[in-house]
């Protein structure tokens, strides 16, 4: 009995930590409608700052708590800096832009932390006065855990009081319901947003600072916590602080007991809980209908077929690509295969997001399933390359059919989060299931057939598959099926009213996008000769998002530019020290200067030099 | 005091207003009449700074409102009561009023809670209820009360009689007369000619984003073909 109470208390202590970071995220989303990827970075910086302040002061009980609070305040100021310099300029941009911009902040903070605090993990001090364990029903419970169990509800009560008993709180709640109206009633939204962002950032900093007696401070803290924090916010309902608390308790306590039965489950458990909750309650436990959408964006422009001149340019580029192995070095040939893989991946993601209106934070799942299915077909079934290349996309499409069935029942941010959950579940299974997938060691020796083993021959295989895939998806975009997808994106109600089976249509679009992401994964696997769980990870999904965004989501050609630019920049930058910082800065520059992406920028350039005529209303 | 000159506005490629001019004088109630889609709401949104793509000139007390943010326009003394009401559904009646509260302004009447509750007795009874628990008529009253909490000098009232019970429409008419008695100016958009006539000093009729008539109700009655042509009567 005592053992189970101890597990429960550990779960509740974890719940408090999780709640502190998630509630700030929820507040920020509720008011500004920004999905803040950098929230994990605020958490990490809070931990580092608290470590530095507490160890420098070395001032006993007072020094510890003073350090924790000061760290939270400084992180709040950091949040203000980010809000005023970056986010304030892009509140009206599509939500994906905001997401990528905050990811740019993640990269910059990561390298800044590396420069300031170094790569070594820092073991924090214990909390003075709370550094022992007390026995409860015979089991030792750390005193600090008990303090955390108290702090979580105290913070919840404090936030509740601020939101219900102060004018500022009432304005914030009003703004989560109708921002424009709050502005029309004389409230300066800009400052309201800044204040909400500062509060959210400070709470994340507090969460990180309070974590130092419990775990080592490391550079991995940011992305390791952000997935769980997202899940908590989504389960609770975007924008609901009380919901975040309930969800944090639910996940942490479930986890504390589930690991007794199935130790490996903690990686995927939050995502499984989220998937179940979202299927039963599509807006989360305490969320409201309509809470799933980010900032309203401009209506989409219709897609046009290429003009004959543009077709000639595109054909010329394709022929140049086809002829390139004869001219360029082997190294460049390999790099071009990477570009083609990335392009097909980005085009399939764009097909889903730009045409289908379904934002995916977990598109890597299908890329990875394709890669793994092909690799396992070669390694375990002993199949030759060509049949394995068939199995990959089919496996990916099957996975997309399975997860897509759940995902298309949701919309907006909730859909995006469920795609992330699906990807994390697949990643977790791949990572854990050592015997079947090789786990962390991956699957090695996935080489092309002998006749295709030269770089040049493989280039042409990749060329046929990738360019063919891109052509096919483009063809579908201009087919009646594509019209249907775009119609649903623009107004699902109207599409339904004219007799379209909206969910089925989206489901098929999801599966098609997944299948082609799988094809990209297959080409990738055989070009590298191995697959690792990374191909299913958040990083790979975000890479895809960045490519689509760099290229511009509104243009069909966008992902092609985006993927090309992305791979070339990555290839160049990743050789440098502090490449994350540079890469993050590039992302921010693009987002702030060319909010319509590289393709939009090229488009404007063409107009400026008169190659394309101005559209008139 | 509020003057709109050659106002054009569009949403993306759809041109909504093609040069609307009108004036609202000190302590005057002006009815903006027109059918659905004529451009009444867009005119109001333009004045309130809620439409970006607009040209022309909007001045209030001699200063231009064209490039001001909505909150600055509100602070200048213009209150907006939107057609869709847009109360905050998960805030109580009192909290809804709190959002609208602004400091007192020179030359404008100051509205205290007690005064508003006299004007809207239903709201007094429902202070602690959430916005979404109110009936349509009560929500309409709450929107007006919320705007009055900002102590405006001009009120833009967008179709206050739409979709509410006749008995409450009568109450709305009383409210508008009370606003005038307190010294406010009102720009009232309406489809209902009888309601507008009962409360307004002058009428403007717009159709397809263009001003078709401006003048008194007597002239309008003398030329029934105008209302026949541009209004649904």
Short mmCIF file of N, CA and C in Angstrom, two decimals, chain A residues 331-332 334-336 338-339 528 563-576 579 583:
data_model
loop_
_atom_site.label_atom_id
_atom_site.label_comp_id
_atom_site.label_asym_id
_atom_site.label_seq_id
_atom_site.Cartn_x
_atom_site.Cartn_y
_atom_site.Cartn_z
N UNK A 331 30.05 14.01 -55.18
CA UNK A 331 29.56 14.57 -53.93
C UNK A 331 28.29 15.40 -54.17
N UNK A 332 28.34 16.21 -55.22
CA UNK A 332 27.18 17.03 -55.54
C UNK A 332 26.01 16.15 -55.96
N UNK A 334 25.27 13.24 -54.81
CA UNK A 334 24.65 12.75 -53.58
C UNK A 334 23.83 13.85 -52.91
N UNK A 335 24.39 15.06 -52.92
CA UNK A 335 23.66 16.19 -52.33
C UNK A 335 22.36 16.44 -53.09
N UNK A 336 22.40 16.28 -54.42
CA UNK A 336 21.19 16.49 -55.20
C UNK A 336 20.12 15.44 -54.88
N UNK A 338 19.73 14.19 -51.92
CA UNK A 338 19.15 14.74 -50.68
C UNK A 338 18.11 15.82 -50.98
N UNK A 339 18.46 16.69 -51.93
CA UNK A 339 17.54 17.78 -52.28
C UNK A 339 16.24 17.20 -52.83
N UNK A 528 21.16 6.34 -47.99
CA UNK A 528 22.04 6.39 -46.83
C UNK A 528 22.54 5.01 -46.44
N UNK A 563 12.62 23.35 -50.11
CA UNK A 563 13.46 22.18 -49.83
C UNK A 563 14.86 22.40 -50.37
N UNK A 564 14.94 22.96 -51.59
CA UNK A 564 16.25 23.21 -52.18
C UNK A 564 17.07 24.14 -51.31
N UNK A 565 16.46 25.26 -50.93
CA UNK A 565 17.16 26.24 -50.11
C UNK A 565 17.55 25.62 -48.77
N UNK A 566 16.61 24.87 -48.18
CA UNK A 566 16.84 24.27 -46.86
C UNK A 566 18.06 23.35 -46.89
N UNK A 567 18.07 22.41 -47.85
CA UNK A 567 19.16 21.42 -47.87
C UNK A 567 20.50 22.11 -48.13
N UNK A 568 20.48 23.09 -49.04
CA UNK A 568 21.74 23.76 -49.35
C UNK A 568 22.24 24.57 -48.15
N UNK A 569 21.31 25.29 -47.49
CA UNK A 569 21.73 26.06 -46.31
C UNK A 569 22.23 25.11 -45.23
N UNK A 570 21.49 24.02 -45.01
CA UNK A 570 21.86 23.10 -43.95
C UNK A 570 23.24 22.50 -44.22
N UNK A 571 23.45 22.13 -45.50
CA UNK A 571 24.72 21.53 -45.87
C UNK A 571 25.87 22.49 -45.61
N UNK A 572 25.60 23.77 -45.90
CA UNK A 572 26.65 24.76 -45.73
C UNK A 572 26.85 25.13 -44.27
N UNK A 573 25.72 25.39 -43.59
CA UNK A 573 25.79 25.94 -42.25
C UNK A 573 26.22 24.90 -41.22
N UNK A 574 25.82 23.63 -41.43
CA UNK A 574 26.06 22.66 -40.37
C UNK A 574 27.55 22.33 -40.24
N UNK A 575 28.37 22.84 -41.12
CA UNK A 575 29.82 22.64 -40.95
C UNK A 575 30.39 23.68 -39.99
N UNK A 576 29.62 24.74 -39.71
CA UNK A 576 30.15 25.82 -38.89
C UNK A 576 29.87 25.56 -37.42
N UNK A 579 26.07 26.47 -35.63
CA UNK A 579 25.25 26.53 -36.84
C UNK A 579 23.77 26.71 -36.50
N UNK A 583 21.36 29.28 -38.33
CA UNK A 583 20.18 28.76 -39.00
C UNK A 583 18.91 29.41 -38.44
#
